[in-house]
PDB file of C-alpha atoms in Angstrom:
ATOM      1  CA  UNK A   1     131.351  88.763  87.472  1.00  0.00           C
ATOM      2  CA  UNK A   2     129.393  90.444  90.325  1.00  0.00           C
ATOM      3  CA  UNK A   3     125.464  90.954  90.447  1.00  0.00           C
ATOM      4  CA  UNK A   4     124.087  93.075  92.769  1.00  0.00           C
ATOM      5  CA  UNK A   5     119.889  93.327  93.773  1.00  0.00           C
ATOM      6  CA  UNK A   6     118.605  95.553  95.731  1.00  0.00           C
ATOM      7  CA  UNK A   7     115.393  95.699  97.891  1.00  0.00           C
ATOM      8  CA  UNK A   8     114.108  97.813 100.798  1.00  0.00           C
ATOM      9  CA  UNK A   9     113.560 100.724  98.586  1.00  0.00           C
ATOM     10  CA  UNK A  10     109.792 102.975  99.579  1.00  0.00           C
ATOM     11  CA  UNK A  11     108.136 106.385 100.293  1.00  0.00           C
ATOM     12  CA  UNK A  12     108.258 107.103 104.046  1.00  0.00           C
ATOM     13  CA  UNK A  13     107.624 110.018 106.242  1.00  0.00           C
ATOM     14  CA  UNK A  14     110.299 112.657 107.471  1.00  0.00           C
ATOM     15  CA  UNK A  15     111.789 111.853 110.357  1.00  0.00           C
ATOM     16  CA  UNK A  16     111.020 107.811 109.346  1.00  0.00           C
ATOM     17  CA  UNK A  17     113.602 105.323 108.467  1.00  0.00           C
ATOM     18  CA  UNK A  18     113.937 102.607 105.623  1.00  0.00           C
ATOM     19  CA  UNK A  19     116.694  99.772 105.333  1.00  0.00           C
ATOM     20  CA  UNK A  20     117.941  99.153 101.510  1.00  0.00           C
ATOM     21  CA  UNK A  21     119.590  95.781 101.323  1.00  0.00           C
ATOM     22  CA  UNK A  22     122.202  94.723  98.591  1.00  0.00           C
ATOM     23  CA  UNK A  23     122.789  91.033  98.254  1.00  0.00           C
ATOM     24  CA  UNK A  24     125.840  90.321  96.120  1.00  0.00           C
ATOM     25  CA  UNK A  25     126.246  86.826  93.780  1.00  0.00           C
ATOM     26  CA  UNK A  26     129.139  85.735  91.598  1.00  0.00           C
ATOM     27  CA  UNK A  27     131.709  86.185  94.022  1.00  0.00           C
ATOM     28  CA  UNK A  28     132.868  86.189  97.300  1.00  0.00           C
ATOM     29  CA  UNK A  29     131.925  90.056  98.444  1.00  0.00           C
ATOM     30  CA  UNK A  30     134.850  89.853 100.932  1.00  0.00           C
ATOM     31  CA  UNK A  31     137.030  90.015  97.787  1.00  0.00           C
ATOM     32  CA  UNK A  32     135.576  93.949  97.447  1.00  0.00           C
ATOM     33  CA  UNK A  33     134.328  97.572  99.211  1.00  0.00           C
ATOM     34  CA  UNK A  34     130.637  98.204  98.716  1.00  0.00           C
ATOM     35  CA  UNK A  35     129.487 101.330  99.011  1.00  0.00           C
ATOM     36  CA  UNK A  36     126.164 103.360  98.509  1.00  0.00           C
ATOM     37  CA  UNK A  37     125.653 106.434  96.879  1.00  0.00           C
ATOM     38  CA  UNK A  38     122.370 108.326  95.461  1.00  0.00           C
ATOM     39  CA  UNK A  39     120.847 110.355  92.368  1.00  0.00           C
ATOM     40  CA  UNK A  40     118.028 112.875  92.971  1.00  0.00           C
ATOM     41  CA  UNK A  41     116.616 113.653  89.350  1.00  0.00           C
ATOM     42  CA  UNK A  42     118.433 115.586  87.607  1.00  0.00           C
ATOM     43  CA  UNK A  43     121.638 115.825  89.680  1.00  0.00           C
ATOM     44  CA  UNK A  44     124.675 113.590  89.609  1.00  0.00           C
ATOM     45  CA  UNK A  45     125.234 110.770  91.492  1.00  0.00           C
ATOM     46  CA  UNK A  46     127.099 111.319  94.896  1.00  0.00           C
ATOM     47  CA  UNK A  47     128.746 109.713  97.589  1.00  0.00           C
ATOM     48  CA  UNK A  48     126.471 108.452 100.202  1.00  0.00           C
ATOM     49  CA  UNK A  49     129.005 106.062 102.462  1.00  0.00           C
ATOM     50  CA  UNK A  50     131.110 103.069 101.979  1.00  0.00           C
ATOM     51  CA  UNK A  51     132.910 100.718 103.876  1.00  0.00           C
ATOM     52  CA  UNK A  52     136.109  99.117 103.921  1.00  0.00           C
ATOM     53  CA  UNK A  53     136.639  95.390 102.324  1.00  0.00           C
ATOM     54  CA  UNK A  54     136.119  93.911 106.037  1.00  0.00           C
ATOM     55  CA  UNK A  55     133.109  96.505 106.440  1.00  0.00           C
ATOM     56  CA  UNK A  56     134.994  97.159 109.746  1.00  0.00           C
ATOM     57  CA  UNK A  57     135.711 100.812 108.561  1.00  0.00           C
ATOM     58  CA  UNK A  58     133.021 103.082 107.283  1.00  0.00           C
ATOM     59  CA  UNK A  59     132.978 106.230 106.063  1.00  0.00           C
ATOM     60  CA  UNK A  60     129.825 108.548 105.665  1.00  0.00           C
ATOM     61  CA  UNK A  61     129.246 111.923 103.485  1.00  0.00           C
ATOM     62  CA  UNK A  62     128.624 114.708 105.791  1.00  0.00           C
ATOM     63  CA  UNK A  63     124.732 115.073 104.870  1.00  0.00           C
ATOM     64  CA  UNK A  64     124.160 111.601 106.429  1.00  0.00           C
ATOM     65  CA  UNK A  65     126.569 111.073 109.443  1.00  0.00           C
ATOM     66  CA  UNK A  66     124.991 110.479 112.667  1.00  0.00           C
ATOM     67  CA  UNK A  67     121.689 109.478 110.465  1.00  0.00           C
ATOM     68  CA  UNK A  68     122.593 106.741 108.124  1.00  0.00           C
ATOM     69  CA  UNK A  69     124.697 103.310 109.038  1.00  0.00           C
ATOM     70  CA  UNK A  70     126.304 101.087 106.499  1.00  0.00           C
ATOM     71  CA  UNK A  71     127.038  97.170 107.700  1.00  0.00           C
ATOM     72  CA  UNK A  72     128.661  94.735 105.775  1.00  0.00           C
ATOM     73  CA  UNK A  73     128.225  90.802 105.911  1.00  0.00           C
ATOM     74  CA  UNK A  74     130.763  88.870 104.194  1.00  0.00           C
ATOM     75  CA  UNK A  75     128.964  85.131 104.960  1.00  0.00           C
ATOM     76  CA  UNK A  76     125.657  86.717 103.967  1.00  0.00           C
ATOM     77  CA  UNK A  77     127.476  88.756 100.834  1.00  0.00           C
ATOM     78  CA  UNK A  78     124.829  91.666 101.814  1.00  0.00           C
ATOM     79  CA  UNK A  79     125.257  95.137 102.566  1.00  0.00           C
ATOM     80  CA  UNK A  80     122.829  96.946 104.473  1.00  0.00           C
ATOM     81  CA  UNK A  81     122.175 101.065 104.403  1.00  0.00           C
ATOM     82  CA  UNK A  82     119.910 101.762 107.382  1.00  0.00           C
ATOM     83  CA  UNK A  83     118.721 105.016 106.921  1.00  0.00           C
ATOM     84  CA  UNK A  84     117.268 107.150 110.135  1.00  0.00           C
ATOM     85  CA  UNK A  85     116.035 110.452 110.740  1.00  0.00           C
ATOM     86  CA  UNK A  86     115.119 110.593 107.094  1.00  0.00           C
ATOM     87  CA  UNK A  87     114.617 113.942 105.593  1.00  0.00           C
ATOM     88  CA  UNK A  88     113.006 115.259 101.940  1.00  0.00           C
ATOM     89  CA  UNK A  89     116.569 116.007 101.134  1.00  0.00           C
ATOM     90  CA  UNK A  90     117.443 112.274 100.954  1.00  0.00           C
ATOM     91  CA  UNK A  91     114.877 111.569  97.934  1.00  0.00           C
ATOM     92  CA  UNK A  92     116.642 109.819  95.713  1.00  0.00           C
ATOM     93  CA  UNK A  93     117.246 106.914  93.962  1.00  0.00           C
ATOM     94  CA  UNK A  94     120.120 104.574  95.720  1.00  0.00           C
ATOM     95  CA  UNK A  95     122.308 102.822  94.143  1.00  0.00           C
ATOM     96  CA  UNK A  96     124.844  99.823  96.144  1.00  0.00           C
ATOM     97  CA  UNK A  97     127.909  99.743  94.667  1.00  0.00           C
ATOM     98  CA  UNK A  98     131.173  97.296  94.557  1.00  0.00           C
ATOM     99  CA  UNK A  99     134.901  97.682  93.945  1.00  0.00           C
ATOM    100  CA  UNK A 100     137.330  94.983  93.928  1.00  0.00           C
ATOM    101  CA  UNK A 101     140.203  95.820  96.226  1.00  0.00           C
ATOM    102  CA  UNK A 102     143.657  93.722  97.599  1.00  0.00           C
ATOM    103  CA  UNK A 103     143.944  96.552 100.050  1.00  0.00           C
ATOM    104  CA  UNK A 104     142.415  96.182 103.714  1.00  0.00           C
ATOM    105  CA  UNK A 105     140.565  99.336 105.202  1.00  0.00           C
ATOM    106  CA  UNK A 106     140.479 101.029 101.922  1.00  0.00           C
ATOM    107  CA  UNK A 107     137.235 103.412 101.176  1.00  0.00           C
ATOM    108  CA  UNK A 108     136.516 104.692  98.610  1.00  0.00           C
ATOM    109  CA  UNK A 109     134.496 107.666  97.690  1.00  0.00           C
ATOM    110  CA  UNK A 110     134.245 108.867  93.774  1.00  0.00           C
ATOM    111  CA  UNK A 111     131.286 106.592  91.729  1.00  0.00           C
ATOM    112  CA  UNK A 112     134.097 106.399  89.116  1.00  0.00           C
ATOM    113  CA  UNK A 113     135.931 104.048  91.231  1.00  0.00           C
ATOM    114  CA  UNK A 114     133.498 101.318  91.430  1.00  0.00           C
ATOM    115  CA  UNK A 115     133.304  98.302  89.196  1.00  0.00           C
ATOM    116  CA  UNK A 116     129.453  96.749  89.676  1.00  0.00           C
ATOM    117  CA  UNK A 117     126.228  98.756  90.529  1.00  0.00           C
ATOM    118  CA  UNK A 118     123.046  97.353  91.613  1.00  0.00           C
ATOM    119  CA  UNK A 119     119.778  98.641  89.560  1.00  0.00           C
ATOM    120  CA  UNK A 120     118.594 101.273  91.938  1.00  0.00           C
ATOM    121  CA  UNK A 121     116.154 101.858  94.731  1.00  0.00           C
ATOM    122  CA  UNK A 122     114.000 104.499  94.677  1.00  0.00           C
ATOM    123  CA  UNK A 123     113.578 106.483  98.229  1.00  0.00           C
ATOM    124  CA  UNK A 124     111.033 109.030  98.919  1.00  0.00           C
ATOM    125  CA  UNK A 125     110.263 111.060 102.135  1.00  0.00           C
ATOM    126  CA  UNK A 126     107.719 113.177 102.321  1.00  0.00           C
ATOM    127  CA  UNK A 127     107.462 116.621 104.493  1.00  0.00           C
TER     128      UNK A 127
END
């Protein structure tokens, strides 16, 4: 029902920052929460941030806050990760996610709780 590309994706420098865009088709993205979270090789996939089905409300994991922002456009059915400060820490692939949702300023943090994924963005920062 919901595709979801990504783009923005790129090796940068420590200390650099990188935007990773998620454009959403199918449906309205209003409708859901998107969220972001990342995979470093050979880990599981955790919880980057996400933001509430307005994007009005975000919430960040504690390894990012004060470096990474999460915006939500419903007319442009993108969300944005804008990622600051980067560190070799935050090399990873990143993955937008969605999860339909009737409940306003809802987040939601567990991977399991999402319904669509986009295909991945790989991120690498370099000491």
């Amino acid at each position: 029902q919901v595709q979801l590309v990504e783009s923005g994706g790129g090796l940068v420098q420590a200390g650099g920052s990188l935007r990773l865009s998620c454009v959403a088709s199918g449906r309205t993205s209003s409708d859901y929460t998107m969220g972001w979270f990342r995979q470093a090789p050979g880990k599981e996939r955790e919880f980057v941030g996400a933001t509430s089905r307005s994007g009005g409300s975000a919430y960040y994991a504690d390894f990012v806050k004060g470096r990474f922002t999460i915006s939500k456009d419903n007319a442009k059915n993108t969300v944005t990760l804008q990622m600051n400060s980067l560190k070799p820490e935050d090399t990873a692939v990143y993955y937008c996610a969605a999860k339909r949702t009737s409940y306003r300023g809802m987040i939601y943090k567990k991977k399991e709780e999402y319904d669509y994924w986009g295909q991945g963005a790989q991120v690498t920062v370099s000491s």
